[in-house]
Short mmCIF file of N, CA and C in Angstrom, two decimals:
data_model
loop_
_atom_site.label_atom_id
_atom_site.label_comp_id
_atom_site.label_asym_id
_atom_site.label_seq_id
_atom_site.Cartn_x
_atom_site.Cartn_y
_atom_site.Cartn_z
N UNK A 1 50.98 13.28 -14.77
CA UNK A 1 49.72 12.82 -15.32
C UNK A 1 48.76 12.53 -14.17
N UNK A 2 47.56 13.06 -14.27
CA UNK A 2 46.56 12.86 -13.22
C UNK A 2 45.95 11.47 -13.35
N UNK A 3 45.69 10.88 -12.22
CA UNK A 3 45.04 9.58 -12.20
C UNK A 3 43.58 9.82 -11.86
N UNK A 4 42.69 9.33 -12.71
CA UNK A 4 41.26 9.51 -12.49
C UNK A 4 40.68 8.20 -12.00
N UNK A 5 40.09 8.23 -10.84
CA UNK A 5 39.47 7.03 -10.29
C UNK A 5 38.13 6.80 -10.95
N UNK A 6 37.87 5.56 -11.31
CA UNK A 6 36.57 5.23 -11.89
C UNK A 6 35.67 4.57 -10.86
N UNK A 7 36.14 4.48 -9.63
CA UNK A 7 35.33 3.91 -8.56
C UNK A 7 34.57 5.03 -7.85
N UNK A 8 33.28 4.92 -7.83
CA UNK A 8 32.46 5.91 -7.13
C UNK A 8 32.47 5.62 -5.65
N UNK A 9 32.47 6.67 -4.88
CA UNK A 9 32.39 6.51 -3.43
C UNK A 9 30.97 6.85 -2.98
N UNK A 10 30.62 6.39 -1.81
CA UNK A 10 29.30 6.72 -1.25
C UNK A 10 29.12 8.21 -1.09
N UNK A 11 30.20 8.89 -0.72
CA UNK A 11 30.15 10.35 -0.57
C UNK A 11 29.87 11.02 -1.90
N UNK A 12 30.50 10.52 -2.95
CA UNK A 12 30.30 11.09 -4.28
C UNK A 12 28.87 10.87 -4.76
N UNK A 13 28.34 9.69 -4.54
CA UNK A 13 26.96 9.40 -4.92
C UNK A 13 26.01 10.31 -4.16
N UNK A 14 26.22 10.45 -2.87
CA UNK A 14 25.36 11.32 -2.04
C UNK A 14 25.43 12.76 -2.51
N UNK A 15 26.62 13.22 -2.92
CA UNK A 15 26.79 14.58 -3.43
C UNK A 15 25.89 14.81 -4.64
N UNK A 16 25.90 13.88 -5.58
CA UNK A 16 25.10 14.03 -6.79
C UNK A 16 23.61 13.85 -6.49
N UNK A 17 23.27 13.01 -5.53
CA UNK A 17 21.87 12.89 -5.12
C UNK A 17 21.38 14.21 -4.53
N UNK A 18 22.20 14.83 -3.69
CA UNK A 18 21.82 16.13 -3.12
C UNK A 18 21.64 17.18 -4.21
N UNK A 19 22.50 17.16 -5.21
CA UNK A 19 22.35 18.10 -6.32
C UNK A 19 21.03 17.88 -7.04
N UNK A 20 20.67 16.64 -7.28
CA UNK A 20 19.40 16.35 -7.95
C UNK A 20 18.22 16.79 -7.10
N UNK A 21 18.28 16.55 -5.80
CA UNK A 21 17.20 16.96 -4.90
C UNK A 21 17.02 18.47 -4.95
N UNK A 22 18.11 19.21 -5.07
CA UNK A 22 18.05 20.66 -5.09
C UNK A 22 17.77 21.25 -6.47
N UNK A 23 17.77 20.41 -7.49
CA UNK A 23 17.52 20.88 -8.85
C UNK A 23 16.01 20.92 -9.09
N UNK A 24 15.49 22.05 -9.57
CA UNK A 24 14.06 22.12 -9.86
C UNK A 24 13.65 21.02 -10.84
N UNK A 25 12.45 20.49 -10.67
CA UNK A 25 11.98 19.39 -11.50
C UNK A 25 12.14 19.67 -12.99
N UNK A 26 11.82 20.88 -13.41
CA UNK A 26 11.85 21.19 -14.84
C UNK A 26 13.28 21.24 -15.40
N UNK A 27 14.29 21.22 -14.55
CA UNK A 27 15.68 21.27 -14.99
C UNK A 27 16.40 19.92 -14.86
N UNK A 28 15.76 18.94 -14.26
CA UNK A 28 16.44 17.68 -13.96
C UNK A 28 16.89 16.93 -15.21
N UNK A 29 16.12 17.00 -16.27
CA UNK A 29 16.51 16.29 -17.50
C UNK A 29 17.84 16.86 -18.02
N UNK A 30 17.96 18.17 -18.06
CA UNK A 30 19.22 18.80 -18.51
C UNK A 30 20.37 18.43 -17.59
N UNK A 31 20.10 18.42 -16.30
CA UNK A 31 21.12 18.05 -15.32
C UNK A 31 21.60 16.62 -15.59
N UNK A 32 20.67 15.71 -15.83
CA UNK A 32 21.03 14.32 -16.07
C UNK A 32 21.85 14.15 -17.35
N UNK A 33 21.55 14.92 -18.38
CA UNK A 33 22.35 14.86 -19.60
C UNK A 33 23.79 15.30 -19.34
N UNK A 34 23.94 16.39 -18.61
CA UNK A 34 25.29 16.88 -18.28
C UNK A 34 26.01 15.90 -17.36
N UNK A 35 25.27 15.33 -16.43
CA UNK A 35 25.84 14.36 -15.50
C UNK A 35 26.31 13.11 -16.24
N UNK A 36 25.53 12.67 -17.21
CA UNK A 36 25.91 11.50 -18.02
C UNK A 36 27.22 11.78 -18.75
N UNK A 37 27.32 12.95 -19.35
CA UNK A 37 28.56 13.33 -20.06
C UNK A 37 29.75 13.33 -19.10
N UNK A 38 29.56 13.85 -17.92
CA UNK A 38 30.63 13.88 -16.92
C UNK A 38 31.07 12.46 -16.58
N UNK A 39 30.11 11.60 -16.30
CA UNK A 39 30.44 10.21 -15.94
C UNK A 39 31.13 9.48 -17.07
N UNK A 40 30.64 9.65 -18.28
CA UNK A 40 31.24 8.97 -19.43
C UNK A 40 32.66 9.48 -19.69
N UNK A 41 32.87 10.78 -19.49
CA UNK A 41 34.22 11.33 -19.70
C UNK A 41 35.20 10.80 -18.66
N UNK A 42 34.68 10.43 -17.50
CA UNK A 42 35.51 9.86 -16.44
C UNK A 42 35.60 8.34 -16.53
N UNK A 43 34.81 7.77 -17.43
CA UNK A 43 34.78 6.32 -17.54
C UNK A 43 34.05 5.67 -16.38
N UNK A 44 33.07 6.38 -15.81
CA UNK A 44 32.36 5.89 -14.63
C UNK A 44 30.89 5.65 -14.94
N UNK A 45 30.62 4.60 -15.69
CA UNK A 45 29.24 4.23 -16.03
C UNK A 45 28.45 3.86 -14.78
N UNK A 46 29.13 3.24 -13.83
CA UNK A 46 28.47 2.76 -12.61
C UNK A 46 27.82 3.90 -11.83
N UNK A 47 28.53 5.02 -11.72
CA UNK A 47 27.97 6.17 -11.00
C UNK A 47 26.73 6.68 -11.72
N UNK A 48 26.82 6.82 -13.03
CA UNK A 48 25.67 7.30 -13.78
C UNK A 48 24.48 6.35 -13.63
N UNK A 49 24.72 5.07 -13.74
CA UNK A 49 23.63 4.09 -13.63
C UNK A 49 23.00 4.12 -12.24
N UNK A 50 23.82 4.30 -11.22
CA UNK A 50 23.30 4.38 -9.85
C UNK A 50 22.36 5.57 -9.70
N UNK A 51 22.80 6.72 -10.19
CA UNK A 51 21.98 7.94 -10.07
C UNK A 51 20.76 7.86 -10.98
N UNK A 52 20.94 7.33 -12.17
CA UNK A 52 19.83 7.25 -13.13
C UNK A 52 18.69 6.37 -12.60
N UNK A 53 19.02 5.31 -11.87
CA UNK A 53 18.01 4.39 -11.33
C UNK A 53 17.36 4.93 -10.06
N UNK A 54 17.98 5.92 -9.45
CA UNK A 54 17.51 6.46 -8.17
C UNK A 54 16.27 7.33 -8.39
N UNK A 55 15.27 7.15 -7.57
CA UNK A 55 14.07 7.98 -7.62
C UNK A 55 14.29 9.19 -6.72
N UNK A 56 14.20 10.36 -7.30
CA UNK A 56 14.44 11.59 -6.53
C UNK A 56 13.27 11.81 -5.57
N UNK A 57 13.54 11.82 -4.26
CA UNK A 57 12.45 12.04 -3.30
C UNK A 57 12.05 13.51 -3.26
N UNK A 58 10.82 13.73 -2.91
CA UNK A 58 10.33 15.10 -2.77
C UNK A 58 10.39 15.51 -1.30
N UNK A 59 10.88 16.70 -1.06
CA UNK A 59 10.93 17.22 0.30
C UNK A 59 9.51 17.28 0.85
N UNK A 60 9.27 16.72 2.04
CA UNK A 60 7.89 16.55 2.53
C UNK A 60 7.21 17.78 3.11
N UNK A 61 7.86 18.92 3.11
CA UNK A 61 7.28 20.12 3.74
C UNK A 61 7.36 21.29 2.77
N UNK A 62 6.31 22.10 2.76
CA UNK A 62 6.30 23.34 1.96
C UNK A 62 6.41 24.54 2.90
N UNK A 63 6.85 25.65 2.36
CA UNK A 63 7.01 26.86 3.16
C UNK A 63 5.73 27.32 3.82
N UNK A 64 4.60 27.20 3.12
CA UNK A 64 3.33 27.64 3.71
C UNK A 64 2.95 26.78 4.92
N UNK A 65 3.43 25.53 4.96
CA UNK A 65 3.15 24.67 6.10
C UNK A 65 3.92 25.12 7.34
N UNK A 66 5.07 25.75 7.12
CA UNK A 66 5.83 26.27 8.25
C UNK A 66 5.07 27.40 8.94
N UNK A 67 4.40 28.19 8.14
CA UNK A 67 3.59 29.29 8.69
C UNK A 67 2.39 28.71 9.43
N UNK A 68 1.70 27.81 8.75
CA UNK A 68 0.45 27.26 9.30
C UNK A 68 0.68 26.35 10.50
N UNK A 69 1.61 25.43 10.38
CA UNK A 69 1.75 24.39 11.41
C UNK A 69 2.69 24.77 12.55
N UNK A 70 3.67 25.64 12.26
CA UNK A 70 4.60 26.03 13.32
C UNK A 70 4.36 27.45 13.82
N UNK A 71 3.50 28.17 13.11
CA UNK A 71 3.22 29.53 13.52
C UNK A 71 4.36 30.49 13.24
N UNK A 72 5.21 30.15 12.28
CA UNK A 72 6.30 31.07 11.93
C UNK A 72 5.72 32.30 11.25
N UNK A 73 6.28 33.46 11.55
CA UNK A 73 5.81 34.67 10.87
C UNK A 73 6.29 34.69 9.42
N UNK A 74 5.49 35.29 8.56
CA UNK A 74 5.91 35.44 7.16
C UNK A 74 7.16 36.30 7.12
N UNK A 75 8.02 36.00 6.17
CA UNK A 75 9.24 36.79 6.03
C UNK A 75 10.48 35.91 5.94
N UNK A 76 11.63 36.50 6.24
CA UNK A 76 12.90 35.80 6.05
C UNK A 76 13.08 34.54 6.91
N UNK A 77 12.35 34.47 8.02
CA UNK A 77 12.47 33.28 8.87
C UNK A 77 12.02 32.02 8.14
N UNK A 78 11.05 32.17 7.25
CA UNK A 78 10.55 31.01 6.50
C UNK A 78 11.70 30.41 5.70
N UNK A 79 12.44 31.25 4.99
CA UNK A 79 13.57 30.76 4.18
C UNK A 79 14.63 30.12 5.06
N UNK A 80 14.92 30.76 6.17
CA UNK A 80 15.94 30.23 7.08
C UNK A 80 15.56 28.84 7.58
N UNK A 81 14.33 28.68 8.06
CA UNK A 81 13.91 27.40 8.61
C UNK A 81 13.65 26.35 7.52
N UNK A 82 13.23 26.79 6.36
CA UNK A 82 13.06 25.86 5.24
C UNK A 82 14.42 25.27 4.86
N UNK A 83 15.44 26.13 4.76
CA UNK A 83 16.80 25.68 4.45
C UNK A 83 17.31 24.74 5.54
N UNK A 84 17.10 25.10 6.78
CA UNK A 84 17.54 24.28 7.91
C UNK A 84 16.89 22.90 7.85
N UNK A 85 15.59 22.87 7.57
CA UNK A 85 14.85 21.61 7.51
C UNK A 85 15.33 20.75 6.34
N UNK A 86 15.52 21.36 5.19
CA UNK A 86 15.94 20.59 4.02
C UNK A 86 17.35 20.04 4.21
N UNK A 87 18.21 20.80 4.84
CA UNK A 87 19.56 20.34 5.12
C UNK A 87 19.53 19.12 6.05
N UNK A 88 18.73 19.19 7.09
CA UNK A 88 18.61 18.08 8.04
C UNK A 88 18.04 16.84 7.34
N UNK A 89 17.05 17.04 6.49
CA UNK A 89 16.41 15.96 5.73
C UNK A 89 17.44 15.28 4.82
N UNK A 90 18.27 16.08 4.15
CA UNK A 90 19.31 15.52 3.28
C UNK A 90 20.36 14.78 4.10
N UNK A 91 20.75 15.34 5.24
CA UNK A 91 21.73 14.67 6.12
C UNK A 91 21.22 13.31 6.57
N UNK A 92 19.90 13.17 6.69
CA UNK A 92 19.27 11.92 7.09
C UNK A 92 18.88 11.06 5.88
N UNK A 93 19.53 11.31 4.77
CA UNK A 93 19.33 10.54 3.54
C UNK A 93 17.87 10.50 3.10
N UNK A 94 17.18 11.63 3.25
CA UNK A 94 15.83 11.84 2.72
C UNK A 94 14.79 10.93 3.36
N UNK A 95 15.05 10.45 4.57
CA UNK A 95 14.15 9.49 5.20
C UNK A 95 13.18 10.13 6.21
N UNK A 96 13.42 11.38 6.57
CA UNK A 96 12.54 12.01 7.56
C UNK A 96 11.15 12.25 6.96
N UNK A 97 10.14 11.89 7.73
CA UNK A 97 8.76 12.12 7.32
C UNK A 97 8.41 13.61 7.51
N UNK A 98 7.27 13.98 7.00
CA UNK A 98 6.77 15.34 7.17
C UNK A 98 6.69 15.69 8.66
N UNK A 99 6.15 14.75 9.44
CA UNK A 99 5.99 14.97 10.88
C UNK A 99 7.35 15.13 11.56
N UNK A 100 8.32 14.30 11.17
CA UNK A 100 9.66 14.39 11.77
C UNK A 100 10.34 15.71 11.42
N UNK A 101 10.17 16.16 10.19
CA UNK A 101 10.76 17.44 9.78
C UNK A 101 10.12 18.57 10.59
N UNK A 102 8.80 18.56 10.69
CA UNK A 102 8.11 19.62 11.44
C UNK A 102 8.48 19.59 12.92
N UNK A 103 8.62 18.40 13.49
CA UNK A 103 9.01 18.28 14.90
C UNK A 103 10.42 18.83 15.11
N UNK A 104 11.32 18.50 14.20
CA UNK A 104 12.69 19.02 14.27
C UNK A 104 12.68 20.55 14.21
N UNK A 105 11.92 21.09 13.28
CA UNK A 105 11.87 22.54 13.14
C UNK A 105 11.24 23.21 14.36
N UNK A 106 10.22 22.58 14.90
CA UNK A 106 9.58 23.14 16.10
C UNK A 106 10.60 23.23 17.23
N UNK A 107 11.40 22.19 17.42
CA UNK A 107 12.40 22.22 18.49
C UNK A 107 13.48 23.26 18.21
N UNK A 108 13.87 23.40 16.97
CA UNK A 108 14.89 24.41 16.61
C UNK A 108 14.33 25.83 16.80
N UNK A 109 13.08 26.03 16.44
CA UNK A 109 12.45 27.34 16.59
C UNK A 109 12.30 27.69 18.07
N UNK A 110 11.93 26.71 18.88
CA UNK A 110 11.77 26.95 20.32
C UNK A 110 13.12 27.27 20.97
N UNK A 111 14.19 26.60 20.53
CA UNK A 111 15.54 26.88 21.05
C UNK A 111 15.95 28.31 20.75
N UNK A 112 15.58 28.79 19.56
CA UNK A 112 15.99 30.13 19.13
C UNK A 112 15.13 31.21 19.74
N UNK A 113 13.94 30.86 20.21
CA UNK A 113 13.01 31.88 20.74
C UNK A 113 13.33 32.26 22.15
#
């Protein structure tokens, strides 16, 4: 018989926060309904309440800003650096400002050039 833990870990909470951040705004309501069902089936109301109360932050940089502010050429590099920036932002618990994200990307782009 499998033992199901009802204690949420910080890693588990962060995992679901990252999923919400990556979920398009128009799909978040459906995601939350499915997430609620998952938590209730596990007997983990605390996890659901934690995520439900959390305000989903918006990523502070858009792809067009990478072209304009960093001088990146249009094309596949935009996707690569956008993904790199968003990953770094999530690793830093969504606290990096627009300027910090752009500075990070500028240094990464210069390293690769």
